[in-house]
Amino acid sequence: MMRSHYCGHLNESLNGQTVTLCGWVHRRRDHGGVIFLDIRDREGLAQVVFNPEQAAVFATADRVRSEYVVKVTGVVNPRPDGAVNPNMPSGAIEVIASDLEVLNQAETTPFPLHEHSDVGEETRLRYRFIDLRRPEMAAKLKLRSRVTTSIRRYLDDNGFLDVETPILTRATPEGARDYLVPSRTHPGSFFALPQSPQLFKQLLMVAGVDRYYQIAKCFRDEDLRADRQPEFTQIDIETSFMDEADIMSVTETMVRQLFKDVLDVEFAEFPHMPYEEAMRRFGSDKPDLRIPLELVDIADQLTEVDFKVFSGPANDPKGRVAALRVPGQGSMPRGKIDEYTKYVSNYGARGLAYIKVNERAKGAEGLQSPIVKFIPEENLNTILDRVGAVDGDIVFFGADKAQIVSDALGALRIRLGHDLDLLTCEWAPLWVVDFPMFENNEDGSLTAIHHPFTAPKCSAEELRANPGTALSRAYDMVLNGTELGGGSIRIHDRSMQQTVFEILGIDEAEQQEKFGFLLDALKYGAPPHGGLAFGLDRLVMLMTGAQSIREVIAFPKTQSAACVMTQAPGTVDNTALRDLHIRLREQPKAE
Amino acid sequence: MMRSHYCGHLNESLNGQTVTLCGWVHRRRDHGGVIFLDIRDREGLAQVVFNPEQAAVFATADRVRSEYVVKVTGVVNPRPDGAVNPNMPSGAIEVIASDLEVLNQAETTPFPLHEHSDVGEETRLRYRFIDLRRPEMAAKLKLRSRVTTSIRRYLDDNGFLDVETPILTRATPEGARDYLVPSRTHPGSFFALPQSPQLFKQLLMVAGVDRYYQIAKCFRDEDLRADRQPEFTQIDIETSFMDEADIMSVTETMVRQLFKDVLDVEFAEFPHMPYEEAMRRFGSDKPDLRIPLELVDIADQLTEVDFKVFSGPANDPKGRVAALRVPGQGSMPRGKIDEYTKYVSNYGARGLAYIKVNERAKGAEGLQSPIVKFIPEENLNTILDRVGAVDGDIVFFGADKAQIVSDALGALRIRLGHDLDLLTCEWAPLWVVDFPMFENNEDGSLTAIHHPFTAPKCSAEELRANPGTALSRAYDMVLNGTELGGGSIRIHDRSMQQTVFEILGIDEAEQQEKFGFLLDALKYGAPPHGGLAFGLDRLVMLMTGAQSIREVIAFPKTQSAACVMTQAPGTVDNTALRDLHIRLREQPKAE
């Protein structure tokens, strides 16, 4: 090997030893006739000193510029007093160079690496091979690799088989738009890139694999939001002969071990919370339990009030009226409240009522609020008691369709938690369980909340009778308000699977056409099975504190699903298109 | 968990213990009023005994059929004398059932699993979820998973970072046909699925990742031969600041550890053989060293003979005349020789001359051969001495363009090795090194033997002067005549890269268009780097002794690149095509 040590691994224990380093010139300083080069590699930085007495080596050092690739040999020495840098692992030593070889030169990089610079993301992506040299980016790549290593070791040690499923496959039923691949050998036909290996992993259970995992690429051709990419990575797990408690236990242990391995964080056992409770208390099916604020239902106190904004939803079975107490914020300025009102309007709320609790002892007199006048004092007192309001608090109110109130107050709760620095801990994992099987569409039809292969908690007869209220055997792992992963016990009974398809309005012909092979598989001895899939990108994002999913992917796409570095997608010649039996439509005239 | 043990893990150490098994009914036998069920799971079989005294359980057992999914509880007992099955890990015990639950029923499967049946591959692929239950298929999936686990552990332990590179990318320069993915957001543009992560891994080196690996899906839209699949898996490795000796050492150790871990096979250090020697002695750049037969060059003895078939190639600088001695086969029947003559014609040979060495002491008299008459006795003797022929041998001859002779005699050598059972060992790994940089095309142009990013062993000036004879810094790992992996030191010098592009006839405009980002990367401080890629499918095929790559892939495609199970590729509705800015060409009228 060309190097004897990584730069970042040098320390006092090597004092007096000759080492050879290979890396990039991170920074150069000239001081008192001596040249100092900070050499950088994947593991960190080391300071190398070039004295003019070593004339040839000094002359070479004098020629090198930032980002030159060099090989340096020298002796590790303690730094002189006062020159020790405690912020750097190798900060107590320096290397006195005896040899320097320039392995490659470098033009001035499009952005500097040794100092912070406000370079746009487009430039960083275009020169990703430079951007990834920045120590904070290198750290993210390293952490991601440690995450997959930890997870693989755990799963390997627990009898899970790593099985690859196809990338060129059939349109999957996840509902998002598929990426399509024209077939050359089957004119007019297309492969789809998988949105998940869901059906394949179920088939592997039917095949007797028993415990499967895969760190699998998945694809969705959707308009990209900040945290989405056309291709993303899933830690995909499926097991047979386990119930939901078993699966949650195995995967929770995996995540606990992961955080211990990689971040040295120890989690207690994860609480389990029914979906209904999560929505009621936190307005979200992925509650951030670090924030000590809760929604409180108060519809029962407002059914009779002479204020339609409250009494309407309070009397509507699909409505919700809820309060959110924020302790000690009774003097929140009007401008701030307006800001929050605007914020909740993003979630559909048409306003944000509030009460500032100045002096409860004074009754309505002691409350400052535009809505107090509409609410009888008795109800007001019950409400304030119920939310636990004391002098100095502010209480916000939401009244609308249940979904809007939950979304708006749920989002406000998170926002306030961060704005007011209320987080009670660094990490708050939990399981959300007892999800409904279906959600109601406007037109009265039903959509599967997880996917149509999720087993219900009830019999087929009960499901048919009350699909809207039936619960599923699904579970989500949530961390800090982010869904890390979700899964369920799957349907292994063919007639139950057909029942669910029917409830979803998928008739027999469509069942055969889309899921014939699954129904076949359920016919020939399918074991009870279930699993889970974790979003790796989001998991690594949380663990690194990255602000965007693009920060934890080596070569991400932009928001328009392009790679500015390789210029993908690109044009293709006509022969290739003819081979694939397709042609282009007219290009839009102007763009 | 539902089960206490896997079936295949039961043995005498559990005698007297109550166990619960979950699995499939592999076989049922009724004997002396008792029902025996062989229960199968991923780990093997266990025999379960149902006695009629346990009336309810017995009645349930009486109802189950092959491939029913069951849960059985019972006590482990030694089998009676004479009933022990030494071929089965659990063959010394049986489980006396006290409880039996049918978890799922099964219709009669399309082919039986408990006995060999000559079922066509199409049926096996259509019902892959049943086919994979067969213990020999399950064993292959398990071994594949152990292979990736072993490799990952080795690479993780040696500081390699697992980094994912994009699947939706730009057309790659490997030369095969790309799978294309129309872009919705960039009308008229297409992504390509990668034929390998080659350029991305080089960019990761420029980014300072230092040691990279990925078990990566790769794609080629080619007409499928027996050992090809549209998507295949590559163990992809790249390192910086290592030379070829370092890289070969690291990856050889990896493979050695792999075979030790998974097959308990210990390899000695791999021999290194120059390409020229491999072609000369074995007619192949991936010689199977298990076979103790060698090609011997004899052109120098035949330049003057009055037999154009020999003298032509012997005097042609691009020709080759070689002999292959097969010991003890002097009485090979004519029919067999005709068979081999036909076989070598597949490789372009227009005949297969031979000499049967009956009695060398008798001179030409003692030789049986249609060609002896054309060769002066002195030359004949030199040839026979050179190949080491003794009485009772047969010697085959090839004379043609060098490539044809090497291919034909090289293939004959392998065929004879197998037909005559000559293999001297089970495993014969080696490195082939010192490949030429380029191969000559008919039209005088050059093609890169590895890929255009492979570094030459010489300077740019020397390369320009003699491109046809220049050697590269490439290396292939070969096992039993199969190329397991290949790699090289890459070009890290921008002007050298441009020189190679020029020699390959890629002008500056095309360089910019296709490889602009690589040339950019080489400009900003690219380290010396190199790597290797192993074909995982082929590796697992070798390790399992599978006859086809399809046997070691969970869900492979057929020869026409289709999945008969999911019916992929499939048709797509017009809206989807319109979203992608493409339309179908007319379908061919008849097919």
PDB file of C-alpha atoms in Angstrom, chain A residues 1-3 6 22-24 42 67 69 103-110 126-127 129-130 132-133 141-142 144-145 148-149 152-153 156-157 159 161-170 177 179-191 193 200 203-211 217 219 221-223 231 233 241-242 246 250 492 517 520-521 523-527 536 554-555 557 560-562 565-570 572 577-585 587, chain B residues 1-3 6 22-24 42 67 69 103-110 126-127 129-130 132-133 141-142 144-145 148-149 152-153 156-157 159 161-170 177 179-191 193 200 203-211 217 219 221-223 230-231 233 241-242 246 250 492 517 520-521 523-527 536 554-555 557 560-562 565-570 572 577-585 587:
ATOM      1  CA  MET A   1       0.000   0.000   0.000  1.00  0.00           C
ATOM      2  CA  MET A   2       1.252   3.480  -0.757  1.00  0.00           C
ATOM      3  CA  ARG A   3       0.319   4.907   2.657  1.00  0.00           C
ATOM      4  CA  TYR A   6      -4.546   7.503   7.321  1.00  0.00           C
ATOM      5  CA  CYS A  22      -1.471   9.882   0.801  1.00  0.00           C
ATOM      6  CA  GLY A  23      -4.142  12.457   0.275  1.00  0.00           C
ATOM      7  CA  TRP A  24      -5.151  15.897  -0.805  1.00  0.00           C
ATOM      8  CA  ARG A  42     -11.071  10.022   4.252  1.00  0.00           C
ATOM      9  CA  GLU A  67      -6.315  19.759  -3.816  1.00  0.00           C
ATOM     10  CA  VAL A  69      -2.805  14.759  -4.622  1.00  0.00           C
ATOM     11  CA  LEU A 103       0.754  12.211  -7.533  1.00  0.00           C
ATOM     12  CA  ASN A 104      -1.591  14.494  -9.410  1.00  0.00           C
ATOM     13  CA  GLN A 105      -2.149  18.176  -9.875  1.00  0.00           C
ATOM     14  CA  ALA A 106      -5.423  20.022  -9.466  1.00  0.00           C
ATOM     15  CA  GLU A 107      -6.814  23.128 -11.035  1.00  0.00           C
ATOM     16  CA  THR A 108      -8.477  25.589  -8.690  1.00  0.00           C
ATOM     17  CA  THR A 109     -11.684  23.855  -7.617  1.00  0.00           C
ATOM     18  CA  PRO A 110     -15.051  25.478  -8.403  1.00  0.00           C
ATOM     19  CA  ARG A 126     -22.410  19.214 -10.692  1.00  0.00           C
ATOM     20  CA  TYR A 127     -19.043  18.734  -8.999  1.00  0.00           C
ATOM     21  CA  PHE A 129     -16.791  14.391  -6.800  1.00  0.00           C
ATOM     22  CA  ILE A 130     -15.375  17.514  -5.147  1.00  0.00           C
ATOM     23  CA  LEU A 132     -18.015  14.681  -1.305  1.00  0.00           C
ATOM     24  CA  ARG A 133     -14.435  15.470  -0.264  1.00  0.00           C
ATOM     25  CA  LEU A 141     -21.178   8.553   3.489  1.00  0.00           C
ATOM     26  CA  LYS A 142     -19.220   6.760   6.183  1.00  0.00           C
ATOM     27  CA  ARG A 144     -24.428   5.437   5.913  1.00  0.00           C
ATOM     28  CA  SER A 145     -22.058   2.558   5.306  1.00  0.00           C
ATOM     29  CA  THR A 148     -26.009  -0.797   6.473  1.00  0.00           C
ATOM     30  CA  THR A 149     -23.199  -2.833   7.968  1.00  0.00           C
ATOM     31  CA  ARG A 152     -26.823  -6.520   7.772  1.00  0.00           C
ATOM     32  CA  ARG A 153     -24.819  -8.049  10.591  1.00  0.00           C
ATOM     33  CA  ASP A 156     -27.402 -12.175   9.107  1.00  0.00           C
ATOM     34  CA  ASP A 157     -26.815 -13.173  12.709  1.00  0.00           C
ATOM     35  CA  GLY A 159     -30.993 -16.116  10.263  1.00  0.00           C
ATOM     36  CA  LEU A 161     -31.283 -14.528   4.079  1.00  0.00           C
ATOM     37  CA  ASP A 162     -30.248 -11.732   1.756  1.00  0.00           C
ATOM     38  CA  VAL A 163     -32.205 -12.413  -1.444  1.00  0.00           C
ATOM     39  CA  GLU A 164     -32.190 -10.156  -4.490  1.00  0.00           C
ATOM     40  CA  THR A 165     -35.468  -9.485  -6.242  1.00  0.00           C
ATOM     41  CA  PRO A 166     -35.781  -8.169  -9.812  1.00  0.00           C
ATOM     42  CA  ILE A 167     -35.412  -4.557 -10.864  1.00  0.00           C
ATOM     43  CA  LEU A 168     -36.939  -5.231 -14.251  1.00  0.00           C
ATOM     44  CA  THR A 169     -40.388  -6.301 -13.248  1.00  0.00           C
ATOM     45  CA  ARG A 170     -44.074  -5.734 -13.598  1.00  0.00           C
ATOM     46  CA  ARG A 177     -46.304   6.331 -11.065  1.00  0.00           C
ATOM     47  CA  TYR A 179     -40.687   4.152 -14.170  1.00  0.00           C
ATOM     48  CA  LEU A 180     -41.099   2.121 -17.359  1.00  0.00           C
ATOM     49  CA  VAL A 181     -38.524   0.292 -19.465  1.00  0.00           C
ATOM     50  CA  PRO A 182     -39.484  -0.619 -23.043  1.00  0.00           C
ATOM     51  CA  SER A 183     -38.780  -4.238 -23.942  1.00  0.00           C
ATOM     52  CA  ARG A 184     -36.820  -4.914 -27.101  1.00  0.00           C
ATOM     53  CA  THR A 185     -37.759  -8.573 -27.297  1.00  0.00           C
ATOM     54  CA  HIS A 186     -41.449  -8.056 -26.587  1.00  0.00           C
ATOM     55  CA  PRO A 187     -42.591  -5.249 -28.864  1.00  0.00           C
ATOM     56  CA  GLY A 188     -45.051  -2.860 -27.243  1.00  0.00           C
ATOM     57  CA  SER A 189     -44.421  -4.247 -23.744  1.00  0.00           C
ATOM     58  CA  PHE A 190     -42.700  -2.551 -20.827  1.00  0.00           C
ATOM     59  CA  PHE A 191     -40.987  -3.520 -17.634  1.00  0.00           C
ATOM     60  CA  LEU A 193     -38.977  -0.586 -11.991  1.00  0.00           C
ATOM     61  CA  PHE A 200     -41.619 -10.741  -4.369  1.00  0.00           C
ATOM     62  CA  LEU A 203     -43.595 -14.969  -2.748  1.00  0.00           C
ATOM     63  CA  LEU A 204     -40.286 -15.732  -1.032  1.00  0.00           C
ATOM     64  CA  MET A 205     -42.268 -16.546   2.100  1.00  0.00           C
ATOM     65  CA  VAL A 206     -44.490 -18.876   0.067  1.00  0.00           C
ATOM     66  CA  ALA A 207     -41.229 -20.343  -1.242  1.00  0.00           C
ATOM     67  CA  GLY A 208     -40.169 -21.164   2.319  1.00  0.00           C
ATOM     68  CA  VAL A 209     -37.328 -18.640   2.682  1.00  0.00           C
ATOM     69  CA  ASP A 210     -38.688 -18.003   6.202  1.00  0.00           C
ATOM     70  CA  ARG A 211     -36.609 -14.924   6.958  1.00  0.00           C
ATOM     71  CA  LYS A 217     -33.468   0.056  -4.540  1.00  0.00           C
ATOM     72  CA  PHE A 219     -38.337   3.708  -7.703  1.00  0.00           C
ATOM     73  CA  ASP A 221     -41.719   8.593 -10.829  1.00  0.00           C
ATOM     74  CA  GLU A 222     -43.337  11.325  -8.773  1.00  0.00           C
ATOM     75  CA  ASP A 223     -42.955  15.043  -8.606  1.00  0.00           C
ATOM     76  CA  GLU A 231     -34.705   6.118  -6.578  1.00  0.00           C
ATOM     77  CA  THR A 233     -33.368   2.585  -0.727  1.00  0.00           C
ATOM     78  CA  PHE A 241     -44.515 -17.905  11.282  1.00  0.00           C
ATOM     79  CA  MET A 242     -44.170 -14.738  13.325  1.00  0.00           C
ATOM     80  CA  ASP A 246     -42.479 -11.034  17.177  1.00  0.00           C
ATOM     81  CA  VAL A 250     -36.954  -8.392  16.138  1.00  0.00           C
ATOM     82  CA  HIS A 492     -52.054 -15.593   3.665  1.00  0.00           C
ATOM     83  CA  PHE A 517     -49.585 -14.921  -9.543  1.00  0.00           C
ATOM     84  CA  ASP A 520     -51.870 -18.641  -7.334  1.00  0.00           C
ATOM     85  CA  ALA A 521     -49.205 -18.529  -4.671  1.00  0.00           C
ATOM     86  CA  LYS A 523     -53.384 -21.474  -3.291  1.00  0.00           C
ATOM     87  CA  TYR A 524     -50.370 -23.737  -2.888  1.00  0.00           C
ATOM     88  CA  GLY A 525     -49.482 -23.496   0.781  1.00  0.00           C
ATOM     89  CA  ALA A 526     -48.733 -19.915   1.810  1.00  0.00           C
ATOM     90  CA  PRO A 527     -47.472 -19.645   5.394  1.00  0.00           C
ATOM     91  CA  LEU A 536     -32.757   3.877   4.603  1.00  0.00           C
ATOM     92  CA  ALA A 554     -23.759   9.892  -3.030  1.00  0.00           C
ATOM     93  CA  PHE A 555     -25.165  10.931  -6.413  1.00  0.00           C
ATOM     94  CA  LYS A 557     -31.019  13.734  -8.562  1.00  0.00           C
ATOM     95  CA  SER A 560     -36.494  17.876 -11.736  1.00  0.00           C
ATOM     96  CA  ALA A 561     -35.170  14.294 -11.531  1.00  0.00           C
ATOM     97  CA  ALA A 562     -31.943  14.983 -13.363  1.00  0.00           C
ATOM     98  CA  MET A 565     -23.079  15.894 -13.144  1.00  0.00           C
ATOM     99  CA  THR A 566     -23.581  13.226 -15.816  1.00  0.00           C
ATOM    100  CA  GLN A 567     -26.315  15.140 -17.646  1.00  0.00           C
ATOM    101  CA  ALA A 568     -28.753  12.267 -17.237  1.00  0.00           C
ATOM    102  CA  PRO A 569     -31.309  11.793 -18.673  1.00  0.00           C
ATOM    103  CA  GLY A 570     -29.892  12.295 -22.147  1.00  0.00           C
ATOM    104  CA  VAL A 572     -30.918   8.707 -27.556  1.00  0.00           C
ATOM    105  CA  LEU A 577     -35.657   3.841 -30.159  1.00  0.00           C
ATOM    106  CA  ARG A 578     -36.526   1.710 -33.178  1.00  0.00           C
ATOM    107  CA  ASP A 579     -34.998  -1.323 -31.460  1.00  0.00           C
ATOM    108  CA  LEU A 580     -37.351  -0.640 -28.579  1.00  0.00           C
ATOM    109  CA  HIS A 581     -40.395  -0.247 -30.847  1.00  0.00           C
ATOM    110  CA  ILE A 582     -41.106   3.269 -29.683  1.00  0.00           C
ATOM    111  CA  ARG A 583     -40.876   6.755 -31.131  1.00  0.00           C
ATOM    112  CA  LEU A 584     -40.936  10.193 -29.586  1.00  0.00           C
ATOM    113  CA  ARG A 585     -44.061  12.286 -29.561  1.00  0.00           C
ATOM    114  CA  GLN A 587     -41.635  17.874 -28.502  1.00  0.00           C
TER     115      GLN A 587
ATOM    116  CA  MET B   1     -42.200 -17.089  17.576  1.00  0.00           C
ATOM    117  CA  MET B   2     -44.530 -19.859  16.486  1.00  0.00           C
ATOM    118  CA  ARG B   3     -41.814 -22.513  16.203  1.00  0.00           C
ATOM    119  CA  TYR B   6     -36.280 -25.549  12.669  1.00  0.00           C
ATOM    120  CA  CYS B  22     -43.753 -24.930  11.534  1.00  0.00           C
ATOM    121  CA  GLY B  23     -43.465 -25.896   7.909  1.00  0.00           C
ATOM    122  CA  TRP B  24     -44.812 -27.763   4.942  1.00  0.00           C
ATOM    123  CA  ARG B  42     -35.830 -23.950   5.201  1.00  0.00           C
ATOM    124  CA  GLU B  67     -47.645 -28.878   0.972  1.00  0.00           C
ATOM    125  CA  VAL B  69     -48.705 -25.539   6.044  1.00  0.00           C
ATOM    126  CA  LEU B 103     -52.155 -23.067   9.142  1.00  0.00           C
ATOM    127  CA  ASN B 104     -53.009 -23.174   5.451  1.00  0.00           C
ATOM    128  CA  GLN B 105     -54.186 -25.702   2.921  1.00  0.00           C
ATOM    129  CA  ALA B 106     -52.609 -26.373  -0.448  1.00  0.00           C
ATOM    130  CA  GLU B 107     -54.004 -27.593  -3.712  1.00  0.00           C
ATOM    131  CA  THR B 108     -52.008 -30.264  -5.484  1.00  0.00           C
ATOM    132  CA  THR B 109     -48.885 -28.476  -6.689  1.00  0.00           C
ATOM    133  CA  PRO B 110     -48.099 -28.348 -10.434  1.00  0.00           C
ATOM    134  CA  ARG B 126     -43.921 -19.928 -13.652  1.00  0.00           C
ATOM    135  CA  TYR B 127     -44.323 -21.458 -10.199  1.00  0.00           C
ATOM    136  CA  PHE B 129     -42.553 -19.836  -5.376  1.00  0.00           C
ATOM    137  CA  ILE B 130     -42.988 -23.636  -5.360  1.00  0.00           C
ATOM    138  CA  LEU B 132     -37.699 -22.603  -4.571  1.00  0.00           C
ATOM    139  CA  ARG B 133     -39.118 -24.863  -1.852  1.00  0.00           C
ATOM    140  CA  LEU B 141     -30.383 -19.315  -2.114  1.00  0.00           C
ATOM    141  CA  LYS B 142     -28.834 -19.900   1.284  1.00  0.00           C
ATOM    142  CA  ARG B 144     -25.740 -17.124  -2.160  1.00  0.00           C
ATOM    143  CA  SER B 145     -26.674 -15.234   0.976  1.00  0.00           C
ATOM    144  CA  THR B 148     -22.559 -11.985   0.106  1.00  0.00           C
ATOM    145  CA  THR B 149     -22.336 -12.024   3.888  1.00  0.00           C
ATOM    146  CA  ARG B 152     -19.343  -7.890   2.944  1.00  0.00           C
ATOM    147  CA  ARG B 153     -17.800  -8.768   6.286  1.00  0.00           C
ATOM    148  CA  ASP B 156     -16.287  -3.929   5.947  1.00  0.00           C
ATOM    149  CA  ASP B 157     -13.514  -5.220   8.176  1.00  0.00           C
ATOM    150  CA  GLY B 159     -12.186  -0.325   5.630  1.00  0.00           C
ATOM    151  CA  LEU B 161     -17.307   1.766   2.429  1.00  0.00           C
ATOM    152  CA  ASP B 162     -20.528   0.442   0.952  1.00  0.00           C
ATOM    153  CA  VAL B 163     -21.729   3.273  -1.318  1.00  0.00           C
ATOM    154  CA  GLU B 164     -24.783   3.093  -3.560  1.00  0.00           C
ATOM    155  CA  THR B 165     -24.534   4.455  -7.068  1.00  0.00           C
ATOM    156  CA  PRO B 166     -27.518   5.385  -9.252  1.00  0.00           C
ATOM    157  CA  ILE B 167     -29.635   2.952 -11.235  1.00  0.00           C
ATOM    158  CA  LEU B 168     -31.210   5.754 -13.238  1.00  0.00           C
ATOM    159  CA  THR B 169     -28.194   7.115 -15.002  1.00  0.00           C
ATOM    160  CA  ARG B 170     -26.587   7.968 -18.283  1.00  0.00           C
ATOM    161  CA  ARG B 177     -27.048  -2.280 -25.502  1.00  0.00           C
ATOM    162  CA  TYR B 179     -31.910  -0.601 -21.077  1.00  0.00           C
ATOM    163  CA  LEU B 180     -33.537   2.809 -21.431  1.00  0.00           C
ATOM    164  CA  VAL B 181     -36.041   4.600 -19.208  1.00  0.00           C
ATOM    165  CA  PRO B 182     -37.986   7.485 -20.718  1.00  0.00           C
ATOM    166  CA  SER B 183     -37.980  10.623 -18.573  1.00  0.00           C
ATOM    167  CA  ARG B 184     -41.316  12.231 -17.787  1.00  0.00           C
ATOM    168  CA  THR B 185     -39.851  15.529 -16.668  1.00  0.00           C
ATOM    169  CA  HIS B 186     -37.395  15.865 -19.560  1.00  0.00           C
ATOM    170  CA  PRO B 187     -39.394  15.197 -22.746  1.00  0.00           C
ATOM    171  CA  GLY B 188     -37.468  13.173 -25.303  1.00  0.00           C
ATOM    172  CA  SER B 189     -34.702  12.237 -22.870  1.00  0.00           C
ATOM    173  CA  PHE B 190     -33.913   8.844 -21.418  1.00  0.00           C
ATOM    174  CA  PHE B 191     -32.108   7.396 -18.467  1.00  0.00           C
ATOM    175  CA  LEU B 193     -29.719   1.482 -16.496  1.00  0.00           C
ATOM    176  CA  PHE B 200     -19.283   6.329 -10.529  1.00  0.00           C
ATOM    177  CA  LEU B 203     -15.645   9.424  -9.262  1.00  0.00           C
ATOM    178  CA  LEU B 204     -15.918   8.131  -5.709  1.00  0.00           C
ATOM    179  CA  MET B 205     -12.155   7.736  -5.711  1.00  0.00           C
ATOM    180  CA  VAL B 206     -11.796  11.315  -6.934  1.00  0.00           C
ATOM    181  CA  ALA B 207     -14.163  12.189  -4.081  1.00  0.00           C
ATOM    182  CA  GLY B 208     -11.748  10.652  -1.579  1.00  0.00           C
ATOM    183  CA  VAL B 209     -13.793   7.597  -0.578  1.00  0.00           C
ATOM    184  CA  ASP B 210     -10.518   5.663  -0.750  1.00  0.00           C
ATOM    185  CA  ARG B 211     -12.026   2.169  -0.500  1.00  0.00           C
ATOM    186  CA  LYS B 217     -27.224  -4.598  -9.961  1.00  0.00           C
ATOM    187  CA  PHE B 219     -28.071  -4.383 -16.766  1.00  0.00           C
ATOM    188  CA  ASP B 221     -30.105  -5.585 -23.069  1.00  0.00           C
ATOM    189  CA  GLU B 222     -28.435  -8.348 -25.044  1.00  0.00           C
ATOM    190  CA  ASP B 223     -29.635 -11.516 -26.642  1.00  0.00           C
ATOM    191  CA  PRO B 230     -30.776  -8.963 -18.400  1.00  0.00           C
ATOM    192  CA  GLU B 231     -29.935  -7.993 -14.848  1.00  0.00           C
ATOM    193  CA  THR B 233     -25.075  -8.667  -9.889  1.00  0.00           C
ATOM    194  CA  PHE B 241      -3.378   4.661  -3.553  1.00  0.00           C
ATOM    195  CA  MET B 242      -2.925   0.953  -4.252  1.00  0.00           C
ATOM    196  CA  ASP B 246      -2.023  -4.517  -3.529  1.00  0.00           C
ATOM    197  CA  VAL B 250      -6.674  -7.743  -1.010  1.00  0.00           C
ATOM    198  CA  HIS B 492      -5.819   9.096 -13.273  1.00  0.00           C
ATOM    199  CA  PHE B 517     -17.615  14.796 -16.307  1.00  0.00           C
ATOM    200  CA  ASP B 520     -13.506  17.269 -15.352  1.00  0.00           C
ATOM    201  CA  ALA B 521     -12.939  14.976 -12.419  1.00  0.00           C
ATOM    202  CA  LYS B 523      -8.699  17.848 -13.624  1.00  0.00           C
ATOM    203  CA  TYR B 524      -9.368  18.537  -9.960  1.00  0.00           C
ATOM    204  CA  GLY B 525      -7.087  16.139  -8.126  1.00  0.00           C
ATOM    205  CA  ALA B 526      -7.779  12.516  -9.071  1.00  0.00           C
ATOM    206  CA  PRO B 527      -5.774  10.039  -6.992  1.00  0.00           C
ATOM    207  CA  LEU B 536     -21.679 -12.675  -8.237  1.00  0.00           C
ATOM    208  CA  ALA B 554     -34.394 -16.161  -7.111  1.00  0.00           C
ATOM    209  CA  PHE B 555     -36.549 -14.776  -9.914  1.00  0.00           C
ATOM    210  CA  LYS B 557     -35.848 -14.112 -16.691  1.00  0.00           C
ATOM    211  CA  SER B 560     -36.503 -14.056 -24.223  1.00  0.00           C
ATOM    212  CA  ALA B 561     -35.995 -11.718 -21.243  1.00  0.00           C
ATOM    213  CA  ALA B 562     -39.417 -12.266 -19.740  1.00  0.00           C
ATOM    214  CA  MET B 565     -44.438 -15.790 -13.270  1.00  0.00           C
ATOM    215  CA  THR B 566     -45.420 -12.116 -13.165  1.00  0.00           C
ATOM    216  CA  GLN B 567     -45.916 -11.845 -16.949  1.00  0.00           C
ATOM    217  CA  ALA B 568     -43.361  -9.040 -17.186  1.00  0.00           C
ATOM    218  CA  PRO B 569     -42.920  -7.137 -19.413  1.00  0.00           C
ATOM    219  CA  GLY B 570     -46.547  -6.128 -19.788  1.00  0.00           C
ATOM    220  CA  VAL B 572     -49.074  -0.117 -20.567  1.00  0.00           C
ATOM    221  CA  LEU B 577     -46.976   6.557 -22.592  1.00  0.00           C
ATOM    222  CA  ARG B 578     -48.204  10.104 -23.186  1.00  0.00           C
ATOM    223  CA  ASP B 579     -46.800  11.134 -19.801  1.00  0.00           C
ATOM    224  CA  LEU B 580     -43.461   9.792 -20.984  1.00  0.00           C
ATOM    225  CA  HIS B 581     -43.646  11.607 -24.337  1.00  0.00           C
ATOM    226  CA  ILE B 582     -43.410   8.421 -26.340  1.00  0.00           C
ATOM    227  CA  ARG B 583     -45.712   6.340 -28.507  1.00  0.00           C
ATOM    228  CA  LEU B 584     -45.521   2.814 -29.835  1.00  0.00           C
ATOM    229  CA  ARG B 585     -44.392   2.088 -33.365  1.00  0.00           C
ATOM    230  CA  GLN B 587     -46.622  -3.620 -33.978  1.00  0.00           C
TER     231      GLN B 587
END
